[in-house]
Coordinates of C-alpha atoms in Angstrom, one line a residue:
M126 CA -35.1 157.5 183.1
A127 CA -37.3 160.9 182.1
W128 CA -37.0 160.5 178.5
R129 CA -38.0 157.2 178.4
E130 CA -41.4 158.3 180.8
G131 CA -41.9 161.6 178.5
T132 CA -41.6 159.7 175.0
L133 CA -44.1 156.8 176.4
T134 CA -46.6 159.5 177.5
R135 CA -46.0 161.4 174.0
A136 CA -46.7 158.1 171.6
A137 CA -49.8 157.2 174.1
E138 CA -51.0 161.0 173.5
L139 CA -50.4 160.8 169.2
E140 CA -51.9 157.5 169.7
A141 CA -55.1 158.8 171.0
L142 CA -54.9 161.8 168.7
C143 CA -54.5 159.6 165.3
A144 CA -57.3 157.5 166.8
W145 CA -59.8 160.2 167.0
V146 CA -59.0 161.5 163.7
Q147 CA -59.9 158.0 162.3
R148 CA -63.3 158.1 164.4
S149 CA -64.1 161.8 163.5
N150 CA -63.2 161.8 160.1
P151 CA -62.7 158.8 158.3
R152 CA -61.2 158.6 155.1
S153 CA -59.9 155.5 152.9
D154 CA -56.9 157.4 151.5
D155 CA -55.4 157.9 155.2
E156 CA -54.8 154.5 155.9
A157 CA -51.1 154.7 154.4
L158 CA -50.4 157.7 156.9
V159 CA -52.0 156.2 160.1
L160 CA -50.0 153.0 159.1
A161 CA -46.8 154.9 159.2
I162 CA -47.9 156.4 162.9
R163 CA -48.2 153.5 164.1
R164 CA -45.1 152.0 163.1
H165 CA -43.4 155.5 164.0
L166 CA -45.0 154.9 167.6
T167 CA -43.9 151.4 167.8
A168 CA -40.2 152.2 167.0
A169 CA -40.7 155.1 169.5
R170 CA -41.4 152.9 172.3
E171 CA -39.1 150.3 171.6
A172 CA -36.4 153.0 172.0
A173 CA -37.8 153.9 175.2
R174 CA -38.2 150.1 176.3
V175 CA -34.7 149.6 175.1
A176 CA -36.1 146.5 173.1
R177 CA -33.2 143.8 172.2
L178 CA -31.2 144.9 169.3
N179 CA -31.9 142.7 166.1
P180 CA -29.2 141.4 165.2
H181 CA -28.0 141.4 168.6
R182 CA -24.5 143.2 170.1
R183 CA -22.8 141.8 173.0
F184 CA -21.3 145.3 174.0
R185 CA -22.7 148.2 173.3
L186 CA -21.6 151.3 174.4
F187 CA -22.9 154.8 174.9
R188 CA -26.6 153.3 173.4
N189 CA -28.3 156.0 175.6
G190 CA -28.0 159.0 173.4
P191 CA -28.9 156.9 169.8
L192 CA -32.1 155.7 171.9
I193 CA -33.1 159.2 172.7
E194 CA -32.6 160.6 168.6
R195 CA -34.4 157.4 167.8
A196 CA -37.6 158.0 169.9
T197 CA -37.5 161.8 169.4
S198 CA -37.0 161.6 165.6
N199 CA -39.8 158.7 165.5
L200 CA -42.3 161.1 167.3
D201 CA -41.3 164.2 165.4
A202 CA -42.2 161.7 162.1
A203 CA -45.5 160.8 163.8
E204 CA -46.3 164.3 164.6
A205 CA -46.2 165.4 160.7
H206 CA -47.9 162.8 159.6
L207 CA -50.7 163.5 161.9
L208 CA -50.7 167.2 160.8
N209 CA -51.8 166.4 157.0
L210 CA -54.7 164.1 158.9
L211 CA -55.9 166.6 161.4
P212 CA -58.7 169.0 160.6
P213 CA -58.0 172.9 159.9
A214 CA -59.3 173.5 163.1
Y215 CA -57.3 171.9 165.1
V216 CA -54.3 172.8 163.3
L217 CA -55.1 176.2 163.6
G218 CA -55.4 176.0 167.6
Q219 CA -51.9 174.7 167.4
M220 CA -50.8 177.2 165.2
P221 CA -49.3 179.4 168.3
C222 CA -47.4 176.4 169.7
L223 CA -45.6 175.7 166.1
L224 CA -44.9 179.4 165.8
R225 CA -42.6 179.1 168.8
H226 CA -41.4 176.0 167.6
V227 CA -40.1 177.2 164.5
Q228 CA -38.6 180.5 166.1
C229 CA -36.7 178.5 168.8
H230 CA -34.8 176.2 166.1
L231 CA -35.0 178.0 162.6
P232 CA -32.7 181.5 162.6
P233 CA -34.8 184.4 161.5
T234 CA -33.0 184.3 158.5
D235 CA -34.2 181.1 157.4
P236 CA -36.9 181.4 154.6
R237 CA -38.6 178.5 156.1
R238 CA -39.2 180.4 159.2
Q239 CA -40.2 183.8 157.2
E240 CA -42.9 182.1 155.4
F241 CA -44.1 180.2 158.3
E242 CA -43.9 183.8 160.5
A243 CA -45.8 185.0 157.0
I244 CA -48.9 182.4 157.4
T245 CA -49.5 182.9 161.3
G246 CA -49.0 186.8 160.5
R247 CA -52.3 186.2 157.8
L248 CA -53.9 184.2 160.6
G249 CA -53.8 187.3 162.9
I250 CA -51.5 185.5 165.5
R251 CA -50.0 188.4 167.5
D252 CA -46.0 187.8 168.3
P253 CA -44.4 190.7 170.7
D254 CA -41.0 189.8 169.9
H255 CA -41.9 190.4 165.8
P256 CA -43.6 194.0 165.4
Q257 CA -44.4 193.0 161.7
L258 CA -46.7 190.6 162.9
R259 CA -48.3 192.6 165.4
D260 CA -50.2 194.6 162.5
S261 CA -52.2 191.6 161.3
V262 CA -55.4 192.3 160.0
A263 CA -58.5 190.9 161.6
V264 CA -59.8 187.5 159.7
T265 CA -62.9 185.9 160.1
P266 CA -62.9 182.2 161.1
E267 CA -64.0 180.7 157.8
A268 CA -60.9 182.9 156.2
K269 CA -58.2 181.0 158.7
L270 CA -59.4 177.7 158.1
R271 CA -59.2 178.5 154.2
I272 CA -55.4 179.6 154.9
V273 CA -54.7 177.1 157.2
D274 CA -56.2 174.2 154.3
D275 CA -54.5 175.7 151.9
E276 CA -51.1 176.0 153.1
R277 CA -51.1 172.7 155.3
R278 CA -47.8 171.3 153.1
K279 CA -45.7 174.2 154.0
I280 CA -47.0 174.3 157.8
V281 CA -46.0 170.7 158.1
T282 CA -42.9 170.9 156.0
I283 CA -41.8 173.9 158.1
V284 CA -42.6 172.3 161.0
R285 CA -40.7 168.6 160.0
G286 CA -37.4 170.8 159.5
A287 CA -37.9 172.7 162.5
S288 CA -37.9 169.3 164.8
S289 CA -35.1 168.1 162.3
A290 CA -33.3 171.0 163.5
A291 CA -34.1 170.9 167.0
L292 CA -32.7 166.9 166.8
R293 CA -29.3 168.4 165.1
E294 CA -29.1 170.2 168.0
H295 CA -29.1 167.6 170.6
V296 CA -27.0 165.4 168.1
R297 CA -24.1 168.1 168.5
L298 CA -25.2 168.3 172.0
R299 CA -24.5 164.3 172.6
S300 CA -21.4 164.6 170.6
F301 CA -19.7 167.8 172.8
R302 CA -20.8 165.6 176.0
N303 CA -19.1 162.4 174.5
V304 CA -15.6 164.6 173.9
V305 CA -16.0 165.8 177.6
V306 CA -16.4 162.7 178.8
A307 CA -13.6 160.5 177.0
T308 CA -11.3 163.6 178.2
T309 CA -12.6 163.3 181.5
V310 CA -11.7 159.6 181.5
F311 CA -8.4 160.3 180.2
M312 CA -7.0 162.3 182.7
T313 CA -8.5 160.4 185.5
A314 CA -6.4 157.6 183.8
L315 CA -3.6 160.0 183.9
A316 CA -3.4 160.8 187.6
I317 CA -4.0 157.6 188.5
A318 CA -1.1 156.3 186.7
V319 CA 0.9 159.3 188.3
A320 CA -0.1 158.4 191.4
V321 CA 0.9 154.7 190.7
T322 CA 4.5 155.9 189.5
G323 CA 4.7 157.8 192.8
F324 CA 4.0 155.0 194.8
L325 CA 5.9 152.3 193.2
H326 CA 8.9 154.5 192.1
Q327 CA 9.0 157.5 194.7
T328 CA 12.4 158.4 193.5
L329 CA 10.9 159.0 189.7
F330 CA 9.9 162.1 190.1
P331 CA 10.0 163.5 193.5
L332 CA 8.5 166.6 194.7
C333 CA 10.6 167.7 197.1
F334 CA 12.9 170.8 198.1
A335 CA 16.0 171.5 199.7
P336 CA 16.1 175.1 200.9
E337 CA 19.7 176.2 202.1
E338 CA 20.3 178.5 204.9
T339 CA 24.2 179.3 205.8
G340 CA 25.4 176.3 203.9
I341 CA 22.9 173.9 206.1
A342 CA 20.0 172.6 204.1
A343 CA 17.3 170.2 204.3
V344 CA 14.8 167.3 202.0
V345 CA 11.2 168.7 202.4
C346 CA 8.6 166.5 201.2
P347 CA 4.9 166.8 200.9
T348 CA 4.6 164.2 203.6
N349 CA 8.3 164.0 205.2
Q350 CA 11.0 166.3 206.0
S351 CA 14.9 165.4 206.5
G352 CA 17.2 166.4 209.1
P353 CA 19.6 169.4 208.7
F354 CA 22.6 168.5 206.4
I355 CA 25.7 170.1 204.6
P356 CA 25.0 169.4 200.6
L357 CA 28.7 167.8 199.1
G358 CA 30.9 170.6 198.5
G359 CA 29.8 172.6 201.2
Q360 CA 31.9 173.9 204.2
P361 CA 32.0 171.4 207.0
Q362 CA 30.1 172.6 210.6
P363 CA 30.7 170.5 213.5
G364 CA 27.8 168.0 214.3
I365 CA 26.4 168.2 211.1
P366 CA 26.6 165.5 208.6
L367 CA 28.0 166.3 205.6
R368 CA 25.9 164.0 202.4
D369 CA 24.3 164.1 198.9
I370 CA 21.7 165.8 198.6
D371 CA 20.2 162.9 196.0
D372 CA 21.0 160.6 199.1
V373 CA 18.5 162.6 201.3
T374 CA 16.1 163.0 198.9
A375 CA 15.5 159.3 198.0
E376 CA 15.9 158.6 201.9
T377 CA 12.7 161.6 202.7
A378 CA 10.5 160.5 199.8
R379 CA 7.5 158.6 200.7
P380 CA 5.5 156.3 198.4
Q381 CA 2.3 158.6 199.3
D382 CA 3.3 161.8 198.5
L383 CA 1.9 162.4 194.7
I384 CA -1.1 160.4 196.3
V385 CA -1.4 163.0 198.9
V386 CA -0.7 166.4 196.5
E387 CA -3.3 164.6 193.9
L388 CA -5.8 164.5 196.6
V389 CA -5.1 168.0 197.7
G390 CA -5.9 169.2 193.9
L391 CA -8.7 167.2 193.8
T392 CA -10.1 168.9 196.5
A393 CA -9.4 172.0 195.6
A394 CA -11.0 171.0 192.2
A395 CA -14.3 170.3 193.8
I396 CA -14.6 173.7 195.6
A397 CA -13.8 175.2 192.0
S398 CA -17.0 172.7 190.6
A399 CA -19.1 173.2 192.9
A400 CA -18.4 177.4 192.4
A401 CA -18.8 176.9 188.3
I402 CA -22.0 175.1 188.9
R403 CA -23.6 177.9 191.0
R404 CA -22.6 180.1 188.0
M405 CA -24.4 177.8 185.3
K406 CA -27.7 177.9 184.2
G407 CA -29.9 175.3 184.5
S408 CA -30.3 172.7 181.6
S409 CA -33.3 170.6 180.5
E410 CA -31.4 168.4 178.1
R411 CA -31.1 164.6 178.7
Y412 CA -27.4 164.2 178.1
G413 CA -25.8 165.3 181.7
L414 CA -23.5 168.0 180.3
P415 CA -23.7 170.0 183.2
V416 CA -22.0 166.9 185.3
A417 CA -19.8 166.4 182.5
L418 CA -18.2 169.5 183.1
A419 CA -17.9 169.1 186.6
A420 CA -16.5 165.8 186.5
L421 CA -13.9 167.1 184.3
K422 CA -12.4 169.7 186.5
L423 CA -11.6 166.8 189.1
P424 CA -9.0 164.9 187.6
T425 CA -7.6 168.1 186.0
G426 CA -7.1 169.9 189.3
A427 CA -5.1 166.7 190.6
V428 CA -2.9 166.5 187.7
T429 CA -2.2 170.5 187.2
A430 CA -1.1 170.1 191.3
F431 CA 1.2 167.8 190.3
L432 CA 2.6 169.5 187.3
G433 CA 2.9 173.1 189.2
L434 CA 4.9 171.6 192.0
L435 CA 6.7 169.7 189.4
L436 CA 7.5 173.4 187.7
M437 CA 8.1 174.7 191.0
R438 CA 10.9 171.8 191.5
G439 CA 12.5 172.3 188.2
Q440 CA 13.0 176.6 189.3
F441 CA 10.5 177.1 186.4
I442 CA 9.0 180.0 188.8
P443 CA 12.1 182.1 190.0
G444 CA 11.8 182.9 193.6
L445 CA 9.5 179.9 194.1
S446 CA 12.1 177.2 194.2
A447 CA 12.6 176.6 197.8
L448 CA 9.8 175.6 199.7
D449 CA 10.6 175.0 203.4
T450 CA 7.9 173.2 205.0
S451 CA 5.6 170.0 203.8
A452 CA 2.7 172.7 205.0
Q453 CA 3.9 175.1 202.2
I454 CA 3.9 172.0 199.4
L455 CA 0.7 171.0 200.0
A456 CA -0.3 174.4 200.1
W457 CA 1.0 175.1 196.1
A458 CA -0.5 171.6 195.5
L459 CA -4.4 173.5 196.7
V460 CA -3.6 176.5 194.5
F461 CA -2.7 174.5 191.5
G462 CA -5.6 172.4 191.7
Y463 CA -7.8 175.4 191.5
A464 CA -5.7 176.9 189.0
Q465 CA -7.2 174.2 186.6
Q466 CA -10.4 176.8 186.5
L467 CA -8.2 178.7 184.2
F468 CA -8.2 175.7 181.8
T469 CA -11.3 174.4 182.1
R470 CA -13.3 177.6 182.2
L471 CA -13.2 177.8 178.5
V472 CA -14.5 174.4 178.3
D473 CA -17.6 175.8 180.6
Q474 CA -18.1 178.9 178.0
Q475 CA -18.2 176.5 175.7
G476 CA -20.8 174.0 176.7
Q477 CA -22.9 176.7 178.1
T478 CA -23.1 177.8 174.2
V479 CA -23.8 174.6 173.2
L480 CA -26.7 174.3 175.5
D481 CA -27.7 177.9 174.9
S482 CA -27.8 176.7 171.1
V483 CA -30.2 173.5 172.3
R484 CA -32.3 175.5 174.6
G485 CA -34.1 177.7 172.3
A486 CA -37.2 178.4 174.7
D487 CA -35.5 179.4 177.8
R488 CA -33.3 182.1 175.7
P489 CA -34.5 185.6 177.0
Q490 CA -37.3 187.0 174.8
R491 CA -36.6 190.6 174.2
G492 CA -39.8 192.3 175.4
P493 CA -42.2 194.9 173.1
D494 CA -41.2 197.7 171.7
P495 CA -42.7 200.6 174.2
A496 CA -45.6 202.5 172.3

């Protein structure tokens, strides 16, 4: 997967940076940090390579999410240790990137972010989104290096806090994704159970209608239709049999009725899913939430098609209780299948909110104030 390649690349980059620091500025008191960096990079590589668990577990579901979090947290820790080792000139060059990282993941009211912005303001770093940082006094390069060296502990602590906040955002995203996946599995199992039950017991909840005109009725099911008959208690007419409507329904209903209805509802839901994907913004996150949201619509459409026709058969909707042909039944199944969008749209909105909370750098940025 892409995150594994990115983890290995980032680990190699940090390892090379650590080796460069050791050679260019060797200090005996840095050995503890160097050893910690190596341990963190080893742990990140093990997560990326899906190393065997110790102790081994035979069944391990949804392991990909914890592996991503392990790799990310170890890379963040290694980077924080490196910031303690790197020379002030290098840290100074990284300050604009670190400022953006802090602003992406810490709210404007967070004291850590405010302190970091104050430090960057003293360094003369301009930020078009924050006018208070634009009127910075010119500072000499030597003074900038002294500021970075004096404020190094604050810089490292605040950047580490921003990285922890970013990781918590991804944890919330993964948790929401897992809820969506679990709901999709449940809805899929429910749709399959309904289809199997209808196939084995087609008279248990038949989606058949009995329109009646001038005393003559006919049973209409999704895939079959009976001949005309007169219901019991009606006025006999020559050439038309007098029959019990329940018996005619049992003869007309077919095992594949519910399967066809659910397939039509699923098709309509697939169209709604395609339309929803068109409106959803792109995402660089690694958990596939947009795909999970799109998949949720499919079994939901199958179930809503069945439930909608069941409500119509129970005369829940006045005036729409006597469909005349099988085509009308399937057309309403199409409508009810697409209508799942009324429910899943709320889930889509919540999913987009969760994605927006993670993609801090992708949010539209406010332009500079007009002069």
